[in-house]
Amino acid sequence: MYRRVCIPKLGLRWASTGMRNIAAPSKRPLYDSRYVLPMVLLVLVGSIAANRMDTERRISDMQQPYYAKIRILELLLARARAGDTAFDMSSELEIVDRVLERHKERSGRSNKCARRAVDEKPVVQEEESLDVLLNSIMRDLDSPVADAPAASEPAAYDGTIVTDREVLAREALREKESADFRADSGPRVIVQTPGEYVAAAEDTDVPRFL
């Protein structure tokens, strides 16, 4: 009788002791604090290096069009000294000026003091390399050349002023007639003799649908 009472008590005591050992695990930190400072330093150094590389790339991209403009001006100056003045400076510097304008638009986005005018074109958001800028500028220069023959069709002050005016007058009259033309959309009946609608109705055989 004594053994039957003590054995369950010992089992319950052992089970409660085991539950206390399981419910109280040792606390461990989620991360090691020794790696926090090196990670922060790595992020800072990486951001500084990336910013410096970006700045150097922008400076080099900005220097190339300026050097090209200086070379073009030197060539034009040499031609002028040699007596060759049959050139247009604005057309010679058109491509370089457009490249410089694009660079100014890109730099104006980061500089709050440099505000662009309201009527200017929107600044391109993506970063463009110098080759992409030159290709887009060449496409802009080629597009008006394709439309030039249509715009320069009438000759200007070359001795045929009266002929050109006559051609323009005929074209204006033709356009006015085509604009005023209205096609007759009424029903038409074909007969041998004009005006015989009654005879045409008698000879016409209308089939039955039902």
GROMACS .gro file of C-alpha atoms in nm, residues 32-206:
model
  175
   32ASP     CA    1   2.600   3.956  -3.314
   33SER     CA    2   2.669   4.321  -3.235
   34ARG     CA    3   3.028   4.285  -3.347
   35TYR     CA    4   2.924   4.297  -3.716
   36VAL     CA    5   2.709   4.612  -3.694
   37LEU     CA    6   2.990   4.867  -3.715
   38PRO     CA    7   3.173   4.700  -4.009
   39MET     CA    8   2.846   4.679  -4.206
   40VAL     CA    9   2.769   5.048  -4.146
   41LEU     CA   10   3.121   5.147  -4.249
   42LEU     CA   11   3.095   4.931  -4.562
   43VAL     CA   12   2.768   5.099  -4.666
   44LEU     CA   13   2.909   5.448  -4.607
   45VAL     CA   14   3.233   5.382  -4.794
   46GLY     CA   15   3.044   5.221  -5.084
   47SER     CA   16   2.803   5.514  -5.119
   48ILE     CA   17   3.089   5.766  -5.107
   49ALA     CA   18   3.284   5.573  -5.372
   50ALA     CA   19   2.978   5.543  -5.599
   51ASN     CA   20   2.905   5.916  -5.564
   52ARG     CA   21   3.265   6.004  -5.646
   53MET     CA   22   3.267   5.778  -5.953
   54ASP     CA   23   2.941   5.931  -6.075
   55THR     CA   24   3.079   6.282  -6.028
   56GLU     CA   25   3.398   6.199  -6.216
   57ARG     CA   26   3.198   6.045  -6.501
   58ARG     CA   27   2.981   6.356  -6.530
   59ILE     CA   28   3.286   6.580  -6.530
   60SER     CA   29   3.452   6.375  -6.804
   61ASP     CA   30   3.131   6.376  -7.011
   62MET     CA   31   3.109   6.753  -6.967
   63GLN     CA   32   3.472   6.809  -7.067
   64GLN     CA   33   3.441   6.630  -7.401
   65PRO     CA   34   3.190   6.869  -7.564
   66TYR     CA   35   3.382   7.171  -7.432
   67TYR     CA   36   3.706   7.039  -7.579
   68ALA     CA   37   3.525   6.968  -7.908
   69LYS     CA   38   3.388   7.323  -7.913
   70ILE     CA   39   3.734   7.466  -7.850
   71ARG     CA   40   3.878   7.257  -8.136
   72ILE     CA   41   3.602   7.373  -8.374
   73LEU     CA   42   3.663   7.736  -8.277
   74GLU     CA   43   4.036   7.694  -8.336
   75LEU     CA   44   3.969   7.547  -8.682
   76LEU     CA   45   3.732   7.830  -8.769
   77LEU     CA   46   3.985   8.085  -8.646
   78ALA     CA   47   4.254   7.925  -8.862
   79ARG     CA   48   4.022   7.935  -9.164
   80ALA     CA   49   3.942   8.301  -9.099
   81ARG     CA   50   4.310   8.387  -9.075
   82ALA     CA   51   4.370   8.206  -9.404
   83GLY     CA   52   4.103   8.419  -9.571
   84ASP     CA   53   3.825   8.158  -9.585
   85THR     CA   54   3.527   8.328  -9.424
   86ALA     CA   55   3.252   8.145  -9.613
   87PHE     CA   56   3.116   7.954  -9.315
   88ASP     CA   57   2.835   7.989  -9.065
   89MET     CA   58   2.955   7.969  -8.706
   90SER     CA   59   2.613   7.884  -8.564
   91SER     CA   60   2.573   7.585  -8.798
   92GLU     CA   61   2.928   7.468  -8.726
   93LEU     CA   62   2.865   7.473  -8.350
   94GLU     CA   63   2.507   7.347  -8.360
   95ILE     CA   64   2.579   6.987  -8.254
   96VAL     CA   65   2.817   7.086  -7.974
   97ASP     CA   66   2.575   7.349  -7.845
   98ARG     CA   67   2.295   7.093  -7.829
   99VAL     CA   68   2.516   6.852  -7.634
  100LEU     CA   69   2.605   7.128  -7.388
  101GLU     CA   70   2.239   7.221  -7.355
  102ARG     CA   71   2.149   6.862  -7.270
  103HIS     CA   72   2.421   6.854  -7.005
  104LYS     CA   73   2.294   7.178  -6.857
  105GLU     CA   74   1.944   7.036  -6.838
  106ARG     CA   75   2.072   6.726  -6.660
  107SER     CA   76   2.278   6.925  -6.411
  108GLY     CA   77   1.986   7.162  -6.349
  109ARG     CA   78   1.780   6.880  -6.198
  110SER     CA   79   2.017   6.842  -5.904
  111ASN     CA   80   2.091   7.212  -5.860
  112LYS     CA   81   1.794   7.386  -5.697
  113CYS     CA   82   1.925   7.734  -5.774
  114ALA     CA   83   1.930   7.678  -6.151
  115ARG     CA   84   1.563   7.692  -6.253
  116ARG     CA   85   1.465   7.618  -6.607
  117ALA     CA   86   1.213   7.833  -6.795
  118VAL     CA   87   0.852   7.717  -6.809
  119ASP     CA   88   0.832   7.694  -7.189
  120GLU     CA   89   1.138   7.471  -7.229
  121LYS     CA   90   1.117   7.103  -7.308
  122PRO     CA   91   1.093   6.858  -7.012
  123VAL     CA   92   1.424   6.721  -6.894
  124VAL     CA   93   1.493   6.360  -6.977
  125GLN     CA   94   1.481   6.159  -6.655
  126GLU     CA   95   1.709   5.869  -6.746
  127GLU     CA   96   2.084   5.908  -6.751
  128GLU     CA   97   2.213   5.923  -7.108
  129SER     CA   98   2.565   5.863  -7.221
  130LEU     CA   99   2.743   6.088  -7.467
  131ASP     CA  100   2.689   5.844  -7.755
  132VAL     CA  101   2.314   5.836  -7.695
  133LEU     CA  102   2.305   6.216  -7.686
  134LEU     CA  103   2.493   6.244  -8.013
  135ASN     CA  104   2.268   5.987  -8.182
  136SER     CA  105   1.952   6.166  -8.072
  137ILE     CA  106   2.090   6.501  -8.188
  138MET     CA  107   2.181   6.357  -8.528
  139ARG     CA  108   1.828   6.220  -8.562
  140ASP     CA  109   1.691   6.565  -8.479
  141LEU     CA  110   1.914   6.720  -8.742
  142ASP     CA  111   1.813   6.466  -9.007
  143SER     CA  112   1.437   6.491  -8.948
  144PRO     CA  113   1.384   6.847  -9.087
  145VAL     CA  114   1.604   6.766  -9.389
  146ALA     CA  115   1.357   6.495  -9.499
  147ASP     CA  116   1.071   6.746  -9.495
  148ALA     CA  117   1.269   7.021  -9.671
  149PRO     CA  118   1.165   6.938 -10.033
  150ALA     CA  119   0.795   6.968  -9.951
  151ALA     CA  120   0.848   7.302  -9.776
  152SER     CA  121   1.076   7.446 -10.046
  153GLU     CA  122   0.860   7.347 -10.344
  154PRO     CA  123   0.782   7.702 -10.469
  155ALA     CA  124   1.090   7.889 -10.590
  156ALA     CA  125   1.159   8.220 -10.419
  157TYR     CA  126   1.271   8.526 -10.618
  158ASP     CA  127   1.446   8.347 -10.902
  159GLY     CA  128   1.275   8.523 -11.195
  160THR     CA  129   0.960   8.307 -11.203
  161ILE     CA  130   0.745   8.499 -10.960
  162VAL     CA  131   0.449   8.530 -11.196
  163THR     CA  132   0.459   8.159 -11.280
  164ASP     CA  133   0.467   8.063 -10.916
  165ARG     CA  134   0.173   8.286 -10.840
  166GLU     CA  135  -0.026   8.130 -11.120
  167VAL     CA  136   0.057   7.783 -10.990
  168LEU     CA  137  -0.044   7.884 -10.640
  169ALA     CA  138  -0.367   8.036 -10.771
  170ARG     CA  139  -0.453   7.716 -10.959
  171GLU     CA  140  -0.374   7.507 -10.654
  172ALA     CA  141  -0.590   7.730 -10.435
  173LEU     CA  142  -0.879   7.708 -10.684
  174ARG     CA  143  -0.845   7.330 -10.703
  175GLU     CA  144  -0.845   7.298 -10.325
  176LYS     CA  145  -1.151   7.525 -10.300
  177GLU     CA  146  -1.338   7.317 -10.559
  178SER     CA  147  -1.249   6.993 -10.385
  179ALA     CA  148  -1.355   7.139 -10.050
  180ASP     CA  149  -1.690   7.263 -10.190
  181PHE     CA  150  -1.763   6.940 -10.378
  182ARG     CA  151  -2.055   6.740 -10.241
  183ALA     CA  152  -2.139   6.407 -10.402
  184ASP     CA  153  -2.504   6.340 -10.488
  185SER     CA  154  -2.618   6.059 -10.261
  186GLY     CA  155  -2.976   6.035 -10.397
  187PRO     CA  156  -3.119   5.727 -10.574
  188ARG     CA  157  -3.037   5.685 -10.942
  189VAL     CA  158  -3.243   5.518 -11.218
  190ILE     CA  159  -3.084   5.425 -11.551
  191VAL     CA  160  -3.316   5.465 -11.854
  192GLN     CA  161  -3.262   5.483 -12.230
  193THR     CA  162  -3.422   5.826 -12.265
  194PRO     CA  163  -3.357   6.077 -11.986
  195GLY     CA  164  -3.671   6.160 -11.790
  196GLU     CA  165  -3.864   5.837 -11.856
  197TYR     CA  166  -3.897   5.727 -11.494
  198VAL     CA  167  -4.241   5.571 -11.556
  199ALA     CA  168  -4.113   5.340 -11.829
  200ALA     CA  169  -3.818   5.245 -11.616
  201ALA     CA  170  -4.047   5.149 -11.330
  202GLU     CA  171  -4.264   4.933 -11.561
  203ASP     CA  172  -3.968   4.742 -11.702
  204THR     CA  173  -3.812   4.684 -11.364
  205ASP     CA  174  -3.884   4.334 -11.228
  206VAL     CA  175  -3.886   4.329 -10.849
   0.00000   0.00000   0.00000
